[in-house]
XYZ file of C-alpha atoms in Angstrom:
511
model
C -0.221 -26.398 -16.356
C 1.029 -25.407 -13.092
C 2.700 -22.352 -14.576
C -0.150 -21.216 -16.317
C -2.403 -21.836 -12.887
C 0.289 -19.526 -11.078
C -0.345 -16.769 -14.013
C -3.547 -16.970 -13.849
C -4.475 -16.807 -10.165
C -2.138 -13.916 -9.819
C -3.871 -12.303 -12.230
C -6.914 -12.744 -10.458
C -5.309 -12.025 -6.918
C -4.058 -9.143 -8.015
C -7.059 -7.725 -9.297
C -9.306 -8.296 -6.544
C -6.597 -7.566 -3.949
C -6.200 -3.824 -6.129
C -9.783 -3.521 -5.521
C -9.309 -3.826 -1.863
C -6.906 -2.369 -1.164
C -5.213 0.959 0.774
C -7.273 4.130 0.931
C -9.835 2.155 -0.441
C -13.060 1.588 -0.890
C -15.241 2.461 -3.769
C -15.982 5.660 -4.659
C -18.878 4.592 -7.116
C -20.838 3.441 -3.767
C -24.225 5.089 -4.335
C -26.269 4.518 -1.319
C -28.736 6.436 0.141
C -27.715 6.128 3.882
C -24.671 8.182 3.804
C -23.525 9.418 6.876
C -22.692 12.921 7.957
C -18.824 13.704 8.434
C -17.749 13.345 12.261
C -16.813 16.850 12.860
C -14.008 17.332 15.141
C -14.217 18.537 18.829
C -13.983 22.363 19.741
C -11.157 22.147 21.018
C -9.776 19.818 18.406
C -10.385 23.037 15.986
C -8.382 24.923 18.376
C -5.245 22.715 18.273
C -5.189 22.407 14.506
C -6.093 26.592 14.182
C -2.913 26.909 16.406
C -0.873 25.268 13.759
C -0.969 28.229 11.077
C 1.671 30.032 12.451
C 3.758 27.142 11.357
C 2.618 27.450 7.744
C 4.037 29.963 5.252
C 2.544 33.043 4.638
C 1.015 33.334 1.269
C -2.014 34.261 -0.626
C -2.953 31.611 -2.710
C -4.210 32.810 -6.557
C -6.371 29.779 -7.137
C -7.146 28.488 -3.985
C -8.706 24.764 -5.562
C -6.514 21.827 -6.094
C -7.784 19.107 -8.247
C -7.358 15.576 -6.953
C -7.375 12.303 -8.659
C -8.017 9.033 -7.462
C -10.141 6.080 -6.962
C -11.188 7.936 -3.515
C -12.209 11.282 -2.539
C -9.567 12.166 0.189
C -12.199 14.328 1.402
C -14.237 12.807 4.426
C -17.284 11.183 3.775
C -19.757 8.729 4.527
C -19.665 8.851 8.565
C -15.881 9.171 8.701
C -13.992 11.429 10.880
C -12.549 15.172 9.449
C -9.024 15.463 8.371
C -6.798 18.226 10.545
C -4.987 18.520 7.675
C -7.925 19.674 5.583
C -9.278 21.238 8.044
C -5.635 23.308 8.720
C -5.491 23.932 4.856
C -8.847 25.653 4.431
C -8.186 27.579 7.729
C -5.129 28.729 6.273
C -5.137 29.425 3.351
C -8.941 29.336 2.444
C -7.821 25.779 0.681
C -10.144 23.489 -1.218
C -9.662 19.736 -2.951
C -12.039 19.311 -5.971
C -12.552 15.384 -6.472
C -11.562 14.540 -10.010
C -12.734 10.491 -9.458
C -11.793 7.992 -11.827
C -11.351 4.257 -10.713
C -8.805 1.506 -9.464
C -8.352 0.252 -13.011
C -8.530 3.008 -14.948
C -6.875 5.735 -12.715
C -3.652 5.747 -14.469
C -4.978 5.814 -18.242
C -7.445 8.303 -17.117
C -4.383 10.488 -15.735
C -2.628 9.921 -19.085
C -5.731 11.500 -20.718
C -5.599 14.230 -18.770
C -2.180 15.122 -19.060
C -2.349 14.857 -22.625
C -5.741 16.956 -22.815
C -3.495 19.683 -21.003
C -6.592 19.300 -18.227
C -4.082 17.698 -15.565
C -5.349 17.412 -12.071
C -2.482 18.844 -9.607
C -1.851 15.759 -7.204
C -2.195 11.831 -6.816
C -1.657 9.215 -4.016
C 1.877 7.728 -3.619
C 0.146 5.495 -0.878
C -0.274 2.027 -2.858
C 3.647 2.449 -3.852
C 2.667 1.713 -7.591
C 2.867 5.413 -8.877
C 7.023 5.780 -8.204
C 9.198 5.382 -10.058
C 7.090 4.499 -12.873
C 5.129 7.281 -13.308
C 8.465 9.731 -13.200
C 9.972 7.260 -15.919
C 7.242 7.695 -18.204
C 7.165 11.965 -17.315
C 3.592 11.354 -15.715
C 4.450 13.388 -12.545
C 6.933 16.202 -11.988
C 10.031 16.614 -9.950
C 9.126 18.514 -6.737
C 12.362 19.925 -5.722
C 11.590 23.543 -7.183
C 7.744 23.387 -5.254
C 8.577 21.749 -2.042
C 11.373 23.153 0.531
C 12.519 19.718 1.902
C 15.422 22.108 3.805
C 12.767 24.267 5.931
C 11.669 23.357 9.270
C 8.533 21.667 8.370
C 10.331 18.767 6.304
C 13.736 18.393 8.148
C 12.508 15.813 10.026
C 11.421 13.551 7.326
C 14.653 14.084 5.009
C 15.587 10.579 5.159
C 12.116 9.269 4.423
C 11.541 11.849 0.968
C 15.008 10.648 0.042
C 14.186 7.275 -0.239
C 11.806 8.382 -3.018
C 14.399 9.943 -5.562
C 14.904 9.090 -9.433
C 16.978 10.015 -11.442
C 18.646 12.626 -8.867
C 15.036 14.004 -8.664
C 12.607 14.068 -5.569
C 9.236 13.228 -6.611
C 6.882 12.434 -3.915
C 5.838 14.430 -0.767
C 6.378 11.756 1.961
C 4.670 12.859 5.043
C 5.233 10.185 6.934
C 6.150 5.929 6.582
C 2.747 4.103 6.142
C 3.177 0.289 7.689
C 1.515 -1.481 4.539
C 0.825 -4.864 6.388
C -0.084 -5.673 10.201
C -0.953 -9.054 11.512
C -4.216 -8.890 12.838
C -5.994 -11.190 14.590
C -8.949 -11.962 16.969
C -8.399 -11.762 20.613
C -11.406 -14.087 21.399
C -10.033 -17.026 19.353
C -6.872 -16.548 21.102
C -8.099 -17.018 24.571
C -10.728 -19.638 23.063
C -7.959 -22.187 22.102
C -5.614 -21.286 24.553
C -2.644 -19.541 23.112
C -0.270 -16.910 24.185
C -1.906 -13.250 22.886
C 0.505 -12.154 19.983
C 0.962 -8.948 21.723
C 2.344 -10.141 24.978
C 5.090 -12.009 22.832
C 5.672 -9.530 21.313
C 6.075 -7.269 23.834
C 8.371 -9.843 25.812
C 10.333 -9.661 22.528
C 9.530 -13.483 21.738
C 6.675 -12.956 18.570
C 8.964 -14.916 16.325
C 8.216 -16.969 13.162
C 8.854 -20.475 15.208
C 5.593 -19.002 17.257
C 3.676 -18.216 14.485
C 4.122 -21.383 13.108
C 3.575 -23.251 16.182
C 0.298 -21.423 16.157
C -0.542 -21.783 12.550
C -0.145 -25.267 12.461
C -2.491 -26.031 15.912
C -5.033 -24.219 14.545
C -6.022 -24.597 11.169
C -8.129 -27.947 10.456
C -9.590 -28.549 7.079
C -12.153 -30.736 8.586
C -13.437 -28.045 10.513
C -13.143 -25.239 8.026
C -10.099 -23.628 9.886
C -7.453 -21.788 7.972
C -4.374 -19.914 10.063
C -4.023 -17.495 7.409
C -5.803 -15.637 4.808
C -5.564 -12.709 3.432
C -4.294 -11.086 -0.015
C -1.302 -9.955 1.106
C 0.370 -12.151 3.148
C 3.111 -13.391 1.017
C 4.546 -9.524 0.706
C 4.169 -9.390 4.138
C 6.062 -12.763 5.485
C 8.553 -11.854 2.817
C 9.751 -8.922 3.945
C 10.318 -9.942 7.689
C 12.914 -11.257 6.283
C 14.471 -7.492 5.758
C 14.989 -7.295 2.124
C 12.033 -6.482 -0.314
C 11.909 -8.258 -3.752
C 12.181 -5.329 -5.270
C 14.198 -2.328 -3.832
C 15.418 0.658 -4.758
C 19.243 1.662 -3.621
C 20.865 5.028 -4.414
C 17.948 5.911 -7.101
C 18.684 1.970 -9.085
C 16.419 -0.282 -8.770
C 17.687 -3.987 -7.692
C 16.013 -7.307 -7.587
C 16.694 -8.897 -4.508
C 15.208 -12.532 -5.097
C 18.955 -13.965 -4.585
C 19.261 -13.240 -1.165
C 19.979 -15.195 0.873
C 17.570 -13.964 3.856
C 15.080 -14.069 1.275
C 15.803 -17.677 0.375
C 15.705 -18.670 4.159
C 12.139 -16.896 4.439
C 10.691 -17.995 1.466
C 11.262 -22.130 2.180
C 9.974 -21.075 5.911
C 6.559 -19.875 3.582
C 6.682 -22.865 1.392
C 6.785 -25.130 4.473
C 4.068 -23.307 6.250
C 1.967 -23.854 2.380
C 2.512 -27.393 2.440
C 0.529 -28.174 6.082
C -2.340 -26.333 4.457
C -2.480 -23.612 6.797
C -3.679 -20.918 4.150
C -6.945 -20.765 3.134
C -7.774 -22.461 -0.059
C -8.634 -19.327 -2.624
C -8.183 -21.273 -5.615
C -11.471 -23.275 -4.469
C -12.870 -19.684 -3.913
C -12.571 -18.284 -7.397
C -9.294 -16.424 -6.394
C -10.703 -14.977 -3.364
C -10.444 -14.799 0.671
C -12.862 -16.775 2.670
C -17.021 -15.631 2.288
C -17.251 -13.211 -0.360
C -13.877 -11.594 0.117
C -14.508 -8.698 2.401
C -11.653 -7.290 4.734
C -11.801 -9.587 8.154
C -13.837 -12.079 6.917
C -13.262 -15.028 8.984
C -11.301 -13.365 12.040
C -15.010 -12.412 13.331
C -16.134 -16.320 12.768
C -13.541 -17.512 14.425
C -12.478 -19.577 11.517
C -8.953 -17.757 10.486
C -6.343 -16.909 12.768
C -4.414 -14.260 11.290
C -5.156 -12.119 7.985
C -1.761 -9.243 7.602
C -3.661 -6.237 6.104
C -2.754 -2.356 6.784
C -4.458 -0.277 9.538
C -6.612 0.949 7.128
C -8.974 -1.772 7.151
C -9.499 -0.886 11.029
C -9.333 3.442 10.972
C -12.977 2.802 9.490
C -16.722 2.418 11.138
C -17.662 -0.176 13.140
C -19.882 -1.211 10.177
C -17.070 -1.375 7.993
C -14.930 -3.276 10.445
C -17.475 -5.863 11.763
C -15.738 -8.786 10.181
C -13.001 -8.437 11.886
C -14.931 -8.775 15.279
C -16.089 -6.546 17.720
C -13.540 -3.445 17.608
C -14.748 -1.660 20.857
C -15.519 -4.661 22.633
C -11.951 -5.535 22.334
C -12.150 -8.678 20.241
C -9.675 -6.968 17.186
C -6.213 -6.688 17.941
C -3.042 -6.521 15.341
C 0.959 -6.765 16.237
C 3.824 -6.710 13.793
C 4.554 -9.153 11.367
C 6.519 -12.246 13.535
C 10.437 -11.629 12.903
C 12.776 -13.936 11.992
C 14.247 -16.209 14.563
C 18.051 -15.210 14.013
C 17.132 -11.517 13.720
C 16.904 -8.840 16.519
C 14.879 -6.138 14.478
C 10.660 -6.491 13.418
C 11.409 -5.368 10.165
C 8.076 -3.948 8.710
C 6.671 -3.853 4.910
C 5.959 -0.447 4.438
C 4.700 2.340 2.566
C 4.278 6.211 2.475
C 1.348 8.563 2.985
C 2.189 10.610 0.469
C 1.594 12.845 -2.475
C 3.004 13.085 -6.022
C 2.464 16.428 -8.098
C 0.719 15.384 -11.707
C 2.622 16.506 -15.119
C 1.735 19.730 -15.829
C -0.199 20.220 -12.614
C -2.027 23.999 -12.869
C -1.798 24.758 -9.411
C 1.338 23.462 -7.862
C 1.911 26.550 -5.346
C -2.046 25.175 -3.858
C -0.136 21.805 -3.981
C 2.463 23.148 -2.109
C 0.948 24.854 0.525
C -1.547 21.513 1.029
C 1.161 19.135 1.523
C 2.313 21.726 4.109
C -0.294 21.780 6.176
C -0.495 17.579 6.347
C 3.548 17.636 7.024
C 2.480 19.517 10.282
C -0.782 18.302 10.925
C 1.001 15.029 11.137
C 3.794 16.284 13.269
C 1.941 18.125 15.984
C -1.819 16.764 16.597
C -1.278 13.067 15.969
C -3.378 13.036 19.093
C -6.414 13.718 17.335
C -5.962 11.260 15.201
C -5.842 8.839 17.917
C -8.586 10.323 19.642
C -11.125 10.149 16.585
C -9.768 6.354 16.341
C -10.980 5.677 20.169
C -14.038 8.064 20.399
C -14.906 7.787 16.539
C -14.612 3.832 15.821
C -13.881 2.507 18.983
C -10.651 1.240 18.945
C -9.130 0.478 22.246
C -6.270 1.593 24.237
C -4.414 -1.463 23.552
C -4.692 -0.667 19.647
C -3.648 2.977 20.167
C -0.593 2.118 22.038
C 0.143 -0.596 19.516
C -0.632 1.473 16.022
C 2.173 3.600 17.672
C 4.693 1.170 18.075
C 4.494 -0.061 14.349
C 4.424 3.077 13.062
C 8.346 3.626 15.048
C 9.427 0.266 14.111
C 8.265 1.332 10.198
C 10.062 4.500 10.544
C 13.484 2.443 12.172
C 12.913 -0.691 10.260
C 11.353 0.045 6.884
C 10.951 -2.433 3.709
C 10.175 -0.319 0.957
C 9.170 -2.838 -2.035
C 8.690 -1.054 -5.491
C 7.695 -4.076 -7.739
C 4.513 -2.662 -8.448
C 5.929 0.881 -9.576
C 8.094 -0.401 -12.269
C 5.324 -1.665 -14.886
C 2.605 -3.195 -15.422
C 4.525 -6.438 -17.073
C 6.661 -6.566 -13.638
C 4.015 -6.023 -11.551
C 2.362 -8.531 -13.053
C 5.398 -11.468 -13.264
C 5.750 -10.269 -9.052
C 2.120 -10.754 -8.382
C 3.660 -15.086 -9.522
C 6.547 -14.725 -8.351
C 5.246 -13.717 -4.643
C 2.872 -16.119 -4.979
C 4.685 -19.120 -5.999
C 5.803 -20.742 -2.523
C 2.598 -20.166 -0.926
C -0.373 -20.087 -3.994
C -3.197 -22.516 -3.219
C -4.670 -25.290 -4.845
C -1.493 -27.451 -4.923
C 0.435 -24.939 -7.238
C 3.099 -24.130 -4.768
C 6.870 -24.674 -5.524
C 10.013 -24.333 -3.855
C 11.853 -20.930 -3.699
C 14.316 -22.580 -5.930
C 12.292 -23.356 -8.600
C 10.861 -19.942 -8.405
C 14.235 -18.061 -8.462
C 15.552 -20.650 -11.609
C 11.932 -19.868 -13.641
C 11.997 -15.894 -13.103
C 15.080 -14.424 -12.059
C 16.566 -13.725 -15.085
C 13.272 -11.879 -16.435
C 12.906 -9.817 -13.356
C 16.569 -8.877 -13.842
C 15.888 -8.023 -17.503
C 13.066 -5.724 -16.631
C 14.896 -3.949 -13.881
C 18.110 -3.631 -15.958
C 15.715 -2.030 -18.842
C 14.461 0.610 -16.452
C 17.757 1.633 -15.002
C 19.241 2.031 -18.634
C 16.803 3.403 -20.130
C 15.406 6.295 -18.036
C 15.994 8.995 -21.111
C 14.925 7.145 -23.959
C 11.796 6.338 -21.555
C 11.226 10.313 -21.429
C 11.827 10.748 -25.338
C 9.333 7.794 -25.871
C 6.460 9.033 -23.696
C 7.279 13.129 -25.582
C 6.689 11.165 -29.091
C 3.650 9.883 -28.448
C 4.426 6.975 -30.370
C 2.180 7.703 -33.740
C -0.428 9.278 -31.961
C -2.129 9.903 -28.866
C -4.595 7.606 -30.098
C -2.015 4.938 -29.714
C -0.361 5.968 -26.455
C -3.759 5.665 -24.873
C -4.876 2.374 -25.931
C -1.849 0.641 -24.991
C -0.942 3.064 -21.320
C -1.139 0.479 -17.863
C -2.505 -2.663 -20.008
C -1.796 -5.285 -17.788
C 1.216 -7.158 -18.918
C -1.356 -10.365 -19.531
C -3.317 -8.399 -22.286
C 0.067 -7.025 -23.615
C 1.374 -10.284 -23.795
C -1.897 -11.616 -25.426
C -2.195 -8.865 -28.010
C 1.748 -9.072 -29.115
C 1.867 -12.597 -29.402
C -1.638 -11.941 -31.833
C -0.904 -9.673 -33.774
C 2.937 -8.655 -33.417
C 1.870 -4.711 -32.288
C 4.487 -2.290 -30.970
C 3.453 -1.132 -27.817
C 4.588 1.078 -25.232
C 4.939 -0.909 -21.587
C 4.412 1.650 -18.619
């Protein structure tokens, strides 16, 4: 029973946390009270016009790229415009056509594409779930031949676009580390009961995980409907202070580090922290965060102490961020994820804003020249970036400064985790396994029960994808019988799979 409680609510996390998450929020969203862009400031334009003389020279043929995702990655809806968008139609006369599809169906409606030979030319490497599956199963190409990674405008990022090669191939456009988790909290509640602000700490180098505890287990109170910690994410986020991810990738092989020691140590420091009841009780909540699941909810009540979630949840409106508290009034603030007492490093869970180029893409020199113009809109006018934060959404000074200082200790200290770019069965068995010390409800167990009930299938599916990297390119060429059957079976989640084999014994490819 417990096992099957621990499949199932990570089958529900997982869902609803995909349908929170990163770049986010819906596309579908039909209202009628859509705001106008936020247009950036004269002289704004002027900084970002000064950039094309860092840009190539070239007349693009087709000037439109085609992008697809579960978001339009052009502005909308009262946010602020992209330099980088802005620099690529300046430039090069640039334009992104939205090819939308949804969270859940984004990668089978890619396959269709491909297959239709109607490929769109780029798509997000953001929610690190694309790489390295989608180069295993030929779904995006190699971008060594469209990208010089040796020219001015990428030397500075070589380390960070090698951390993304496969099979002795580069295959996403890494503009720059993305910290994936931040612990944010309200500032209010932190005067209210009288604690030290986690940013002080941390800037007196003493935001440790015997302080977060400490503070976790003053403040949460069933009786009074107080949980320390909520969130969907938090168990890849206390994880990786540990240093290690679950699932890395180390000279282009991937390696499952649930072994480790340090991960041992950090995981019975989560289980501990489970067993006071200091996380809020989902499984009462049909698998969700407090309320009806929304970013924040609780930090604004006063009634959670700290949810880790990435920036993104705050680079939005103040409508959008009103859970979280009062962003301009100063009540939202966010510091690194605690580290470990023994360590000397904040080691940071962390992504990449990035870009990988579809399978057949039609216009990769467009693709090119785009990714281009973000690589040095992101070197040289991070400024306005910051600015349209403070003037645009209201974050404070305090934020800036600290948004800053994650990003550097992302960039020094980074924890890459690919266990949701492998497949959809791994992803899946993760979504339990990171889960399992800390999963509500009275499901929890020990890291070493976890390690003795799923090691050795985690190490089966990561041995399978190192070994079999060319018969994984023959099988997705084949098509199986048909595309019929390629499509039907493409990014099932590994429950379904399961369900359907054990059913009726079907052959199936597993991407």
């Amino acid at each position: 029973m417990k096992m099957a409680k621990r499949i199932f609510a990570a089958a529900c996390a997982l869902s609803l946390a995909c349908s929170m998450a990163a770049c986010g929020s819906s596309s579908s969203d039909s209202s009628s009270s859509k705001k106008e862009v936020k247009a950036m400031t004269d002289d704004q334009k002027e900084q970002v016009n000064a950039l094309q003389d860092k840009l190539p020279d070239i007349e693009l043929s087709n000037k439109t790229i085609k992008w697809m995702a579960h978001y339009d990655i052009n502005p909308s809806d009262g946010k602020s415009e992209s330099p980088a968008i802005s620099l690529f139609q300046t430039k090069y006369g640039g334009k992104i056509e939205y090819v939308q599809t949804t969270w859940d169906n984004r990668y089978t409606d890619l396959a269709k594409a491909v297959m239709a030979n109607d490929s769109p030319d780029f798509f997000p490497a953001d929610d690190m779930d694309a790489f390295p599956r989608g180069a295993i199963k030929a779904m995006f190409e190699p971008i060594d031949d469209v990208v010089d990674f040796s020219s001015d405008i990428w030397s500075s990022s070589q380390t960070l676009n090698d951390s993304f090669v496969f099979n002795g191939k580069h295959y996403v456009a890494a503009i720059d580390v993305r910290p994936q988790y931040v612990c944010t909290y309200n500032t209010k509640t932190i005067s209210d009961f009288g604690y030290d602000d986690p940013a002080e700490l941390y800037a007196n180098d003493e935001w440790t995980w015997s302080k977060f505890t400490e503070m976790c287990l003053d403040f949460a109170d069933s009786e009074a409907d107080r949980c320390a910690l909520d969130g969907y994410w938090y168990g890849e986020a206390l994880n990786d202070t540990c240093g290690y991810p679950l699932i890395g990738l180390e000279d282009g092989k991937l390696v499952n580090n649930m072994g480790k020691a340090e991960v041992g140590t950090v995981q019975d420091l989560m289980y501990n922290l489970e067993k006071n009841n200091v996380v809020f009780d989902m499984s009462s909540n049909n698998w969700k965060t407090r309320g009806d699941g929304a970013n924040g909810e609780g930090l604004g009540s006063q009634l959670t102490l700290f949810i880790p979630i990435g920036t993104w949840a705050l680079e939005d409106t103040p409508e959008k961020t009103k859970t979280f508290g009062s962003v301009k009034d100063g009540e939202v603030m966010f510091v690194p994820m605690p580290r470990m007492d023994d360590s000397d490093k904040y080691y940071v869970s962390t992504g990449v804003n990035g870009y990988l180029l579809c399978k057949n893409a039609p216009n990769p020199d467009g693709f090119n020249a785009f990714v281009n113009c973000c690589k040095v809109a992101n070197s040289e006018v991070q400024n306005i970036t910051e600015e349209q934060l403070k003037n645009d959404y209201g974050w404070t000074d305090d934020m800036i400064e600290m948004r800053k200082t994650i990003y550097d200790l992302a960039r020094q200290n980074p924890v890459f985790d690919f266990q949701n770019g492998v497949s959809a069965e791994l992803s899946t068995l993760m979504q339990t396994v990171n889960q399992a010390t800390m999963i509500t409800g009275g499901g929890a167990t020990t890291w070493t029960e976890c390690v003795a009930e799923y090691q050795k299938a985690v190490d089966y599916i990561i041995k399978e994808a190192n070994a079999n990297v060319a018969e994984s390119f023959s099988i997705f060429k084949r098509d199986v019988h048909s595309s019929r059957c390629f499509l039907a079976f493409v990014f099932v989640p590994n429950l379904l799979n399961i369900f359907v084999r054990k059913m009726h014994n079907i052959q199936y490819i597993n991407l």
